[in-house]
Structures are given as structure tokens and as C-alpha cells.
C-alpha positions as a LaTeX table, in Angstrom:
\begin{tabular}{lrrr}
\hline
Residue & $x$ (\AA) & $y$ (\AA) & $z$ (\AA) \\
\hline
Met1 & $-73.33$ & $-146.22$ & $-49.02$ \\
Lys2 & $-70.28$ & $-147.33$ & $-47.55$ \\
Lys3 & $-69.62$ & $-149.58$ & $-50.57$ \\
Arg4 & $-70.06$ & $-146.70$ & $-53.01$ \\
Tyr5 & $-67.35$ & $-144.63$ & $-51.02$ \\
Lys6 & $-64.82$ & $-147.48$ & $-51.22$ \\
Lys7 & $-65.25$ & $-147.90$ & $-54.78$ \\
Val8 & $-64.41$ & $-144.24$ & $-54.96$ \\
Ile9 & $-61.62$ & $-144.67$ & $-52.84$ \\
Tyr10 & $-60.04$ & $-147.38$ & $-54.63$ \\
Ile11 & $-60.46$ & $-145.64$ & $-58.15$ \\
Phe12 & $-58.86$ & $-142.23$ & $-56.66$ \\
Ile13 & $-55.67$ & $-144.28$ & $-55.25$ \\
Ala14 & $-55.29$ & $-146.25$ & $-58.36$ \\
Ile15 & $-55.23$ & $-143.01$ & $-60.21$ \\
Val16 & $-52.67$ & $-141.83$ & $-57.79$ \\
Leu17 & $-50.37$ & $-144.50$ & $-58.14$ \\
Ile18 & $-50.69$ & $-144.80$ & $-61.90$ \\
Ser19 & $-49.89$ & $-141.03$ & $-62.12$ \\
Ile20 & $-46.88$ & $-141.39$ & $-59.61$ \\
Ile21 & $-45.56$ & $-144.14$ & $-61.62$ \\
Gly22 & $-45.79$ & $-142.38$ & $-64.77$ \\
Gly23 & $-43.92$ & $-139.39$ & $-63.39$ \\
Val24 & $-41.04$ & $-141.47$ & $-62.04$ \\
Val25 & $-41.01$ & $-143.29$ & $-65.91$ \\
Lys26 & $-41.04$ & $-139.98$ & $-67.34$ \\
Tyr27 & $-38.45$ & $-138.42$ & $-65.25$ \\
Ser28 & $-36.12$ & $-141.38$ & $-65.84$ \\
Phe29 & $-36.68$ & $-141.23$ & $-69.43$ \\
Arg30 & $-35.71$ & $-137.46$ & $-69.29$ \\
Tyr31 & $-32.64$ & $-137.85$ & $-66.93$ \\
Ile32 & $-31.06$ & $-140.65$ & $-69.80$ \\
Asp33 & $-31.87$ & $-138.32$ & $-72.67$ \\
Glu34 & $-30.07$ & $-135.82$ & $-71.01$ \\
Asn35 & $-27.00$ & $-138.17$ & $-69.98$ \\
Pro36 & $-26.92$ & $-140.50$ & $-72.26$ \\
Asp37 & $-22.93$ & $-141.21$ & $-71.61$ \\
Lys38 & $-23.74$ & $-142.81$ & $-68.34$ \\
Tyr39 & $-26.35$ & $-145.38$ & $-69.45$ \\
Ile40 & $-25.83$ & $-145.87$ & $-73.49$ \\
Pro41 & $-22.44$ & $-147.56$ & $-74.40$ \\
Lys42 & $-20.87$ & $-145.88$ & $-77.27$ \\
Thr43 & $-20.37$ & $-148.27$ & $-80.12$ \\
Lys44 & $-17.44$ & $-146.88$ & $-81.61$ \\
Gln45 & $-15.60$ & $-148.09$ & $-78.28$ \\
Ile46 & $-16.15$ & $-151.61$ & $-78.70$ \\
Ile47 & $-13.54$ & $-153.55$ & $-80.81$ \\
Ile48 & $-14.86$ & $-156.62$ & $-82.78$ \\
\hline
\end{tabular}
């Protein structure tokens, strides 16, 4: 019985961690899209 509860808890923790990581990545991409001048260099400024 305890083995079963342990497995359920591990699965629950894994789902929570994956969703937190996914949320952080999603937020980061949205922030970079809204502020491209801070993170993406403009190619017009590069002189060869």
C-alpha cells in the first residue's frame, strides 16, 4: 500500500515540476518577444 502512495506522490511532484519549468520558459519567451531590443541585437548596427 505504501509503495503505491509513494509512486503517486512521485508522479504528482514530477507533474508539478514540469509545469513550473514550462511556465517559466513560456514567460521568458513572452518577455523576450515584448522586449526584443534588450535581448536580440539589431543587425543594422553591425558594420563589416
